[in-house]
Amino acid sequence: MRIVGLTGGIASGKSTVSNLFKSNDIPVVDADVVAREALKKGSGGWKKVVEAFGEEILLDNGEVNRPRLGQIVFADPDKRQFLNRLLAPYISSGIFWEVVKLWSKGYKVIVLDVPLLFEAKIDKFTKPIIVVWVDPETQIQRLLARDNSSEEDGRNRVNAQMPLDVKRSKADIVIDNTGSLDDLNEQFQNVLVRVTGPLTWYEFWQSRQGVSIILASLTSGVVLCMKVFNNNSL
Ligand SMILES: CC(C)(COP(=O)(O)OP(=O)(O)OC[C@H]1O[C@@H](n2cnc3c(N)ncnc32)[C@H](O)[C@@H]1O)[C@@H](O)C(=O)NCCC(=O)NCCS
Ligand SMILES: Nc1ncnc2c1ncn2[C@@H]1O[C@H](COP(=O)(O)OP(=O)(O)OP(=O)(O)O)[C@@H](O)[C@H]1O
């Protein structure tokens, strides 16, 4: 199976690219969705976070007040690292099980959309790695327009991540999303061709089909050996 890494900066356009993959029938595991599940009221992550940050980060219905927690952690690197450490085991295991589900359905190519792919060292499980890049001004403009947040809050969020130029230097494929959606679409068509090309042998043996062939060969090998052994001992 080919596990493609998709990353970038906040508001650089990862979800927009994810949607293009989905509309081409390539499944996407979205780490932000997994992280949201990990913070749902009553979950293990929720208990840890409430214990650490106190009940003042909760809404009246007991769910985490995400904008409030965001303001706290994006303004303070120590608190953010602390939150990351608390949630990391839940997020990693959530992503792992999503991948297992897609593997068992027989998908040969899947995409992991993980904003912190490099920071969380998940990049070592993905190949190729796609970085969606934008120039810093476009990034902040799109972020503020989308989230309706203050400029200070937006800049805190951008600064909480590895600089996009560093991510770009670690990429196998760079999508420059500074232009229009049509420009993005055009680049995406080339990326799609690369990502859906024939699997390497290594990727093939990791797919459900590859593992089935290995298991079937092992089983018939064992049956054959037992037959030969039984015939010889008669
Ligand atoms: C702090 C929280 C509650 C704020 O929630 P909010 O709904 O405002 O933002 P949302 O989750 O939609 O994230 C928006 C974007 O912020 C960026 N971001 C989120 N968490 C982090 C982080 N810990 N460090 C840097 N950037 C982050 C990502 O680019 C993400 O796409 C939330 O982001 C969170 O729980 N973060 C910690 C979990 C995490 O690491 N998530 C990223 C998945 S790899
Ligand atoms: N090429 C583009 N032209 C204009 N607007 C765009 C373009 N690409 C994305 N956008 C817009 O920019 C905003 C950010 O894009 P998107 O939500 O895809 O980013 P993201 O990287 O997934 O963000 P996050 O890290 O917060 O999840 C959205 O409002 C989206 O509609």
mmCIF file of C-alpha atoms and ligand atoms in Angstrom:
data_model
loop_
_atom_site.group_PDB
_atom_site.id
_atom_site.type_symbol
_atom_site.label_atom_id
_atom_site.label_comp_id
_atom_site.label_asym_id
_atom_site.label_seq_id
_atom_site.Cartn_x
_atom_site.Cartn_y
_atom_site.Cartn_z
ATOM 1 C CA MET A 1 0.000 0.000 0.000
ATOM 2 C CA ARG A 2 1.174 3.528 -0.763
ATOM 3 C CA ILE A 3 0.708 5.945 2.140
ATOM 4 C CA VAL A 4 1.029 9.473 0.782
ATOM 5 C CA GLY A 5 1.836 12.242 3.285
ATOM 6 C CA LEU A 6 0.035 15.555 2.747
ATOM 7 C CA THR A 7 1.108 18.506 4.845
ATOM 8 C CA GLY A 8 1.712 22.246 4.788
ATOM 9 C CA GLY A 9 1.059 25.224 7.029
ATOM 10 C CA ILE A 10 -2.156 26.337 8.636
ATOM 11 C CA ALA A 11 -4.537 27.559 5.872
ATOM 12 C CA SER A 12 -2.042 26.703 3.119
ATOM 13 C CA GLY A 13 -4.709 24.616 1.367
ATOM 14 C CA LYS A 14 -4.326 21.020 2.646
ATOM 15 C CA SER A 15 -8.075 20.467 3.008
ATOM 16 C CA THR A 16 -8.656 21.928 -0.455
ATOM 17 C CA VAL A 17 -6.131 19.426 -1.886
ATOM 18 C CA SER A 18 -7.612 16.615 0.267
ATOM 19 C CA ASN A 19 -11.003 17.309 -1.303
ATOM 20 C CA LEU A 20 -9.461 16.947 -4.766
ATOM 21 C CA PHE A 21 -8.050 13.542 -3.754
ATOM 22 C CA LYS A 22 -11.429 12.460 -2.359
ATOM 23 C CA SER A 23 -13.227 13.523 -5.535
ATOM 24 C CA ASN A 24 -10.801 11.221 -7.395
ATOM 25 C CA ASP A 25 -11.777 8.284 -5.117
ATOM 26 C CA ILE A 26 -8.554 8.354 -3.097
ATOM 27 C CA PRO A 27 -9.369 8.101 0.611
ATOM 28 C CA VAL A 28 -7.916 10.657 3.003
ATOM 29 C CA VAL A 29 -7.236 10.269 6.727
ATOM 30 C CA ASP A 30 -7.603 13.757 8.210
ATOM 31 C CA ALA A 31 -5.516 14.191 11.385
ATOM 32 C CA ASP A 32 -7.569 17.251 12.419
ATOM 33 C CA VAL A 33 -10.715 15.073 12.446
ATOM 34 C CA VAL A 34 -8.888 12.362 14.430
ATOM 35 C CA ALA A 35 -7.648 15.047 16.870
ATOM 36 C CA ARG A 36 -11.219 16.332 17.278
ATOM 37 C CA GLU A 37 -12.392 12.801 18.135
ATOM 38 C CA ALA A 38 -9.558 12.558 20.673
ATOM 39 C CA LEU A 39 -10.966 15.629 22.468
ATOM 40 C CA LYS A 40 -14.633 14.562 22.466
ATOM 41 C CA LYS A 41 -16.357 14.813 25.851
ATOM 42 C CA GLY A 42 -15.660 11.743 27.992
ATOM 43 C CA SER A 43 -12.793 10.387 25.817
ATOM 44 C CA GLY A 44 -9.353 9.583 27.279
ATOM 45 C CA GLY A 45 -7.856 12.702 25.688
ATOM 46 C CA TRP A 46 -10.668 14.896 27.058
ATOM 47 C CA LYS A 47 -10.067 13.607 30.612
ATOM 48 C CA LYS A 48 -6.311 14.274 30.400
ATOM 49 C CA VAL A 49 -6.823 17.773 28.972
ATOM 50 C CA VAL A 50 -9.467 18.764 31.543
ATOM 51 C CA GLU A 51 -7.210 17.473 34.322
ATOM 52 C CA ALA A 52 -4.301 19.544 32.974
ATOM 53 C CA PHE A 53 -6.029 22.771 31.867
ATOM 54 C CA GLY A 54 -8.964 22.872 34.288
ATOM 55 C CA GLU A 55 -12.723 23.081 33.786
ATOM 56 C CA GLU A 56 -12.483 26.698 32.603
ATOM 57 C CA ILE A 57 -11.680 25.355 29.098
ATOM 58 C CA LEU A 58 -15.088 23.615 28.963
ATOM 59 C CA LEU A 59 -18.345 24.850 27.456
ATOM 60 C CA ASP A 60 -21.605 24.532 29.432
ATOM 61 C CA ASN A 61 -22.343 21.211 27.678
ATOM 62 C CA GLY A 62 -19.008 19.746 28.842
ATOM 63 C CA GLU A 63 -17.315 19.782 25.421
ATOM 64 C CA VAL A 64 -13.938 21.515 25.128
ATOM 65 C CA ASN A 65 -14.200 25.179 24.148
ATOM 66 C CA ARG A 66 -11.805 24.790 21.202
ATOM 67 C CA PRO A 67 -11.294 28.494 20.361
ATOM 68 C CA ARG A 68 -10.547 29.151 24.074
ATOM 69 C CA LEU A 69 -8.045 26.280 24.325
ATOM 70 C CA GLY A 70 -6.576 27.411 20.991
ATOM 71 C CA GLN A 71 -6.023 30.964 22.314
ATOM 72 C CA ILE A 72 -4.218 29.549 25.366
ATOM 73 C CA VAL A 73 -1.932 27.071 23.618
ATOM 74 C CA PHE A 74 -1.097 29.079 20.495
ATOM 75 C CA ALA A 75 0.039 31.991 22.681
ATOM 76 C CA ASP A 76 2.315 29.817 24.849
ATOM 77 C CA PRO A 77 4.760 27.292 23.321
ATOM 78 C CA ASP A 78 5.176 25.353 26.618
ATOM 79 C CA LYS A 79 1.425 24.858 26.993
ATOM 80 C CA ARG A 80 1.161 23.866 23.349
ATOM 81 C CA GLN A 81 3.933 21.253 23.700
ATOM 82 C CA PHE A 82 2.180 19.984 26.811
ATOM 83 C CA LEU A 83 -1.147 19.644 24.969
ATOM 84 C CA ASN A 84 0.645 17.926 22.054
ATOM 85 C CA ARG A 85 2.224 15.406 24.450
ATOM 86 C CA LEU A 86 -1.132 14.687 26.115
ATOM 87 C CA LEU A 87 -2.955 14.091 22.845
ATOM 88 C CA ALA A 88 -0.163 12.481 20.752
ATOM 89 C CA PRO A 89 -0.874 8.839 21.783
ATOM 90 C CA TYR A 90 -4.604 9.221 21.001
ATOM 91 C CA ILE A 91 -3.965 10.940 17.678
ATOM 92 C CA SER A 92 -1.311 8.402 16.553
ATOM 93 C CA SER A 93 -3.460 5.416 17.460
ATOM 94 C CA GLY A 94 -6.513 7.051 15.805
ATOM 95 C CA ILE A 95 -4.542 7.546 12.564
ATOM 96 C CA PHE A 96 -3.165 3.980 12.787
ATOM 97 C CA TRP A 97 -6.659 2.436 13.028
ATOM 98 C CA GLU A 98 -7.984 4.574 10.174
ATOM 99 C CA VAL A 99 -5.094 3.274 8.013
ATOM 100 C CA VAL A 100 -5.819 -0.337 9.069
ATOM 101 C CA LYS A 101 -9.497 0.100 8.111
ATOM 102 C CA LEU A 102 -8.576 1.395 4.646
ATOM 103 C CA TRP A 103 -5.918 -1.331 4.224
ATOM 104 C CA SER A 104 -8.500 -4.020 5.053
ATOM 105 C CA LYS A 105 -10.843 -2.560 2.435
ATOM 106 C CA GLY A 106 -8.097 -3.183 -0.142
ATOM 107 C CA TYR A 107 -7.185 0.431 -0.984
ATOM 108 C CA LYS A 108 -3.788 0.599 -2.679
ATOM 109 C CA VAL A 109 -3.219 4.363 -2.324
ATOM 110 C CA ILE A 110 -4.294 6.443 0.657
ATOM 111 C CA VAL A 111 -3.457 9.982 1.779
ATOM 112 C CA LEU A 112 -2.629 11.101 5.333
ATOM 113 C CA ASP A 113 -3.483 14.788 5.745
ATOM 114 C CA VAL A 114 -1.422 15.705 8.815
ATOM 115 C CA PRO A 115 -0.598 19.367 9.574
ATOM 116 C CA LEU A 116 2.205 18.306 11.933
ATOM 117 C CA LEU A 117 3.544 15.463 9.728
ATOM 118 C CA PHE A 118 7.219 16.463 10.238
ATOM 119 C CA GLU A 119 6.860 17.818 13.779
ATOM 120 C CA ALA A 120 5.221 14.553 14.940
ATOM 121 C CA LYS A 121 7.701 12.461 12.880
ATOM 122 C CA ILE A 122 4.896 10.712 10.999
ATOM 123 C CA ASP A 123 6.761 11.551 7.762
ATOM 124 C CA LYS A 124 8.858 8.387 8.128
ATOM 125 C CA PHE A 125 5.756 6.275 7.373
ATOM 126 C CA THR A 126 4.724 8.195 4.248
ATOM 127 C CA LYS A 127 6.090 8.332 0.700
ATOM 128 C CA PRO A 128 5.830 10.502 -1.302
ATOM 129 C CA ILE A 129 5.396 13.574 0.872
ATOM 130 C CA ILE A 130 3.396 16.435 -0.615
ATOM 131 C CA VAL A 131 3.785 19.919 0.866
ATOM 132 C CA VAL A 132 1.138 22.516 0.029
ATOM 133 C CA TRP A 133 3.031 25.795 0.092
ATOM 134 C CA VAL A 134 1.840 29.428 -0.036
ATOM 135 C CA ASP A 135 3.700 32.674 0.466
ATOM 136 C CA PRO A 136 3.386 34.052 4.032
ATOM 137 C CA GLU A 137 1.160 37.023 3.113
ATOM 138 C CA THR A 138 -1.358 34.901 1.201
ATOM 139 C CA GLN A 139 -1.332 32.401 4.056
ATOM 140 C CA ILE A 140 -2.223 34.952 6.727
ATOM 141 C CA GLN A 141 -4.841 36.643 4.488
ATOM 142 C CA ARG A 142 -6.594 33.317 3.802
ATOM 143 C CA LEU A 143 -6.376 32.288 7.452
ATOM 144 C CA LEU A 144 -7.925 35.520 8.732
ATOM 145 C CA ALA A 145 -10.621 35.471 6.029
ATOM 146 C CA ARG A 146 -11.541 31.858 6.802
ATOM 147 C CA ASP A 147 -11.442 31.872 10.605
ATOM 148 C CA ASN A 148 -12.495 35.456 11.209
ATOM 149 C CA SER A 149 -9.823 35.561 13.925
ATOM 150 C CA SER A 150 -7.693 38.461 15.115
ATOM 151 C CA GLU A 151 -4.397 39.087 13.323
ATOM 152 C CA GLU A 152 -2.499 38.351 16.565
ATOM 153 C CA ASP A 153 -4.234 34.992 16.973
ATOM 154 C CA GLY A 154 -3.610 34.132 13.322
ATOM 155 C CA ARG A 155 0.091 34.997 13.506
ATOM 156 C CA ASN A 156 0.444 32.988 16.747
ATOM 157 C CA ARG A 157 -0.959 29.960 14.929
ATOM 158 C CA VAL A 158 1.360 30.395 11.938
ATOM 159 C CA ASN A 159 4.365 30.814 14.262
ATOM 160 C CA ALA A 160 3.409 27.653 16.182
ATOM 161 C CA GLN A 161 4.379 25.537 13.172
ATOM 162 C CA MET A 162 7.617 24.637 11.441
ATOM 163 C CA PRO A 163 8.245 27.370 8.811
ATOM 164 C CA LEU A 164 6.655 26.485 5.476
ATOM 165 C CA ASP A 165 9.968 26.979 3.644
ATOM 166 C CA VAL A 166 11.558 24.295 5.844
ATOM 167 C CA LYS A 167 8.642 21.937 5.136
ATOM 168 C CA ARG A 168 9.018 22.695 1.452
ATOM 169 C CA SER A 169 12.684 21.650 1.548
ATOM 170 C CA LYS A 170 11.681 18.242 2.965
ATOM 171 C CA ALA A 171 8.999 17.540 0.333
ATOM 172 C CA ASP A 172 9.061 15.034 -2.526
ATOM 173 C CA ILE A 173 6.336 17.050 -4.272
ATOM 174 C CA VAL A 174 5.571 20.750 -3.748
ATOM 175 C CA ILE A 175 2.206 22.257 -4.646
ATOM 176 C CA ASP A 176 2.463 26.045 -4.863
ATOM 177 C CA ASN A 177 -1.000 27.255 -3.830
ATOM 178 C CA THR A 178 -0.291 30.986 -4.064
ATOM 179 C CA GLY A 179 -2.326 31.285 -7.254
ATOM 180 C CA SER A 180 -5.980 30.672 -8.099
ATOM 181 C CA LEU A 181 -8.001 27.492 -7.535
ATOM 182 C CA ASP A 182 -7.648 26.810 -11.280
ATOM 183 C CA ASP A 183 -3.847 26.938 -10.914
ATOM 184 C CA LEU A 184 -4.124 24.532 -7.997
ATOM 185 C CA ASN A 185 -6.298 22.164 -10.004
ATOM 186 C CA GLU A 186 -3.822 22.146 -12.870
ATOM 187 C CA GLN A 187 -0.915 21.239 -10.563
ATOM 188 C CA PHE A 188 -3.068 18.641 -8.854
ATOM 189 C CA GLN A 189 -3.609 16.729 -12.122
ATOM 190 C CA ASN A 190 0.184 16.150 -12.390
ATOM 191 C CA VAL A 191 0.373 15.158 -8.727
ATOM 192 C CA LEU A 192 -2.473 12.687 -9.224
ATOM 193 C CA VAL A 193 -0.599 10.984 -12.067
ATOM 194 C CA ARG A 194 2.515 10.617 -9.867
ATOM 195 C CA VAL A 195 0.628 9.415 -6.826
ATOM 196 C CA THR A 196 -1.470 6.835 -8.665
ATOM 197 C CA GLY A 197 1.438 5.409 -10.715
ATOM 198 C CA PRO A 198 2.229 1.657 -10.432
ATOM 199 C CA LEU A 199 3.098 0.490 -6.896
ATOM 200 C CA THR A 200 6.715 -0.482 -6.171
ATOM 201 C CA TRP A 201 7.240 -4.126 -5.141
ATOM 202 C CA TYR A 202 7.655 -3.016 -1.542
ATOM 203 C CA GLU A 203 4.332 -1.125 -1.638
ATOM 204 C CA PHE A 204 2.641 -4.071 -3.347
ATOM 205 C CA TRP A 205 3.736 -6.565 -0.659
ATOM 206 C CA GLN A 206 2.377 -4.199 1.982
ATOM 207 C CA SER A 207 -1.068 -4.029 0.364
ATOM 208 C CA ARG A 208 -3.891 -6.371 1.358
ATOM 209 C CA GLN A 209 -3.491 -8.155 -1.994
ATOM 210 C CA GLY A 210 0.266 -8.631 -1.380
ATOM 211 C CA VAL A 211 -0.255 -9.936 2.145
ATOM 212 C CA SER A 212 -3.014 -12.304 0.869
ATOM 213 C CA ILE A 213 -0.614 -13.729 -1.734
ATOM 214 C CA ILE A 214 2.107 -14.220 0.926
ATOM 215 C CA LEU A 215 -0.363 -15.951 3.280
ATOM 216 C CA ALA A 216 -1.815 -18.126 0.491
ATOM 217 C CA SER A 217 1.718 -19.137 -0.634
ATOM 218 C CA LEU A 218 2.770 -19.911 2.938
ATOM 219 C CA THR A 219 -0.385 -21.979 3.534
ATOM 220 C CA SER A 220 0.016 -24.006 0.324
ATOM 221 C CA GLY A 221 3.751 -24.446 1.095
ATOM 222 C CA VAL A 222 2.942 -25.836 4.540
ATOM 223 C CA VAL A 223 0.195 -28.136 3.139
ATOM 224 C CA LEU A 224 2.595 -29.402 0.428
ATOM 225 C CA CYS A 225 5.384 -30.047 2.960
ATOM 226 C CA MET A 226 2.974 -31.946 5.210
ATOM 227 C CA LYS A 227 1.829 -34.098 2.274
ATOM 228 C CA VAL A 228 5.434 -34.879 1.273
ATOM 229 C CA PHE A 229 6.326 -35.601 4.912
ATOM 230 C CA ASN A 230 3.281 -37.909 5.367
ATOM 231 C CA ASN A 231 4.019 -39.789 2.083
ATOM 232 C CA ASN A 232 7.679 -40.292 3.087
ATOM 233 C CA SER A 233 6.802 -41.583 6.538
ATOM 234 C CA LEU A 234 4.351 -44.219 5.175
HETATM 235 C C1 LIG B 1 -5.922 23.661 20.161
HETATM 236 C C2 LIG B 1 -7.164 23.158 19.462
HETATM 237 C C3 LIG B 1 -8.209 22.688 20.462
HETATM 238 C C4 LIG B 1 -7.759 24.363 18.645
HETATM 239 O O1 LIG B 1 -8.874 23.891 17.925
HETATM 240 P P1 LIG B 1 -9.427 24.691 16.639
HETATM 241 O O2 LIG B 1 -10.761 24.062 16.320
HETATM 242 O O3 LIG B 1 -9.383 26.155 16.906
HETATM 243 O O4 LIG B 1 -8.402 24.407 15.465
HETATM 244 P P2 LIG B 1 -8.262 23.058 14.573
HETATM 245 O O5 LIG B 1 -8.155 21.859 15.441
HETATM 246 O O6 LIG B 1 -9.314 23.059 13.522
HETATM 247 O O7 LIG B 1 -6.816 23.240 13.928
HETATM 248 C C5 LIG B 1 -6.632 24.145 12.852
HETATM 249 C C6 LIG B 1 -5.191 24.099 12.423
HETATM 250 O O8 LIG B 1 -4.356 24.533 13.492
HETATM 251 C C7 LIG B 1 -3.110 23.899 13.365
HETATM 252 N N1 LIG B 1 -2.792 23.187 14.637
HETATM 253 C C8 LIG B 1 -3.617 22.446 15.400
HETATM 254 N N2 LIG B 1 -2.978 21.980 16.482
HETATM 255 C C9 LIG B 1 -1.714 22.428 16.376
HETATM 256 C C10 LIG B 1 -0.568 22.283 17.198
HETATM 257 N N3 LIG B 1 -0.610 21.572 18.319
HETATM 258 N N4 LIG B 1 0.575 22.897 16.816
HETATM 259 C C11 LIG B 1 0.620 23.619 15.673
HETATM 260 N N5 LIG B 1 -0.432 23.797 14.855
HETATM 261 C C12 LIG B 1 -1.584 23.202 15.198
HETATM 262 C C13 LIG B 1 -3.232 22.892 12.213
HETATM 263 O O9 LIG B 1 -2.720 23.477 11.038
HETATM 264 C C14 LIG B 1 -4.706 22.707 12.073
HETATM 265 O O10 LIG B 1 -5.060 22.327 10.762
HETATM 266 C C15 LIG B 1 -6.829 22.002 18.454
HETATM 267 O O11 LIG B 1 -6.113 22.499 17.367
HETATM 268 C C16 LIG B 1 -6.051 20.873 19.111
HETATM 269 O O12 LIG B 1 -6.614 20.076 19.824
HETATM 270 N N6 LIG B 1 -4.733 20.797 18.800
HETATM 271 C C17 LIG B 1 -3.868 19.784 19.365
HETATM 272 C C18 LIG B 1 -3.991 18.515 18.567
HETATM 273 C C19 LIG B 1 -3.147 18.543 17.340
HETATM 274 O O13 LIG B 1 -1.943 18.445 17.428
HETATM 275 N N7 LIG B 1 -3.796 18.676 16.155
HETATM 276 C C20 LIG B 1 -3.127 18.640 14.885
HETATM 277 C C21 LIG B 1 -3.263 17.271 14.259
HETATM 278 S S1 LIG B 1 -1.713 16.652 13.725
HETATM 279 N N1 LIG B 2 -5.950 28.632 -4.471
HETATM 280 C C1 LIG B 2 -6.800 29.218 -3.621
HETATM 281 N N2 LIG B 2 -7.341 30.418 -3.934
HETATM 282 C C2 LIG B 2 -8.172 31.041 -3.053
HETATM 283 N N3 LIG B 2 -8.535 30.552 -1.853
HETATM 284 C C3 LIG B 2 -8.018 29.359 -1.510
HETATM 285 C C4 LIG B 2 -7.127 28.621 -2.363
HETATM 286 N N4 LIG B 2 -6.790 27.466 -1.733
HETATM 287 C C5 LIG B 2 -7.422 27.484 -0.554
HETATM 288 N N5 LIG B 2 -8.152 28.595 -0.402
HETATM 289 C C6 LIG B 2 -8.952 28.992 0.770
HETATM 290 O O1 LIG B 2 -8.020 29.240 1.826
HETATM 291 C C7 LIG B 2 -8.528 28.790 3.076
HETATM 292 C C8 LIG B 2 -7.556 27.759 3.675
HETATM 293 O O2 LIG B 2 -7.572 26.558 2.888
HETATM 294 P P1 LIG B 2 -7.730 25.138 3.576
HETATM 295 O O3 LIG B 2 -8.834 25.167 4.571
HETATM 296 O O4 LIG B 2 -7.776 24.135 2.485
HETATM 297 O O5 LIG B 2 -6.320 25.100 4.333
HETATM 298 P P2 LIG B 2 -5.731 24.009 5.344
HETATM 299 O O6 LIG B 2 -4.287 23.931 5.031
HETATM 300 O O7 LIG B 2 -6.526 22.754 5.259
HETATM 301 O O8 LIG B 2 -5.975 24.717 6.746
HETATM 302 P P3 LIG B 2 -5.863 24.092 8.262
HETATM 303 O O9 LIG B 2 -4.419 23.886 8.534
HETATM 304 O O10 LIG B 2 -6.408 25.175 9.121
HETATM 305 O O11 LIG B 2 -6.694 22.859 8.300
HETATM 306 C C9 LIG B 2 -9.913 28.226 2.792
HETATM 307 O O12 LIG B 2 -10.864 29.220 3.059
HETATM 308 C C10 LIG B 2 -9.873 27.902 1.289
HETATM 309 O O13 LIG B 2 -11.146 27.949 0.705
#
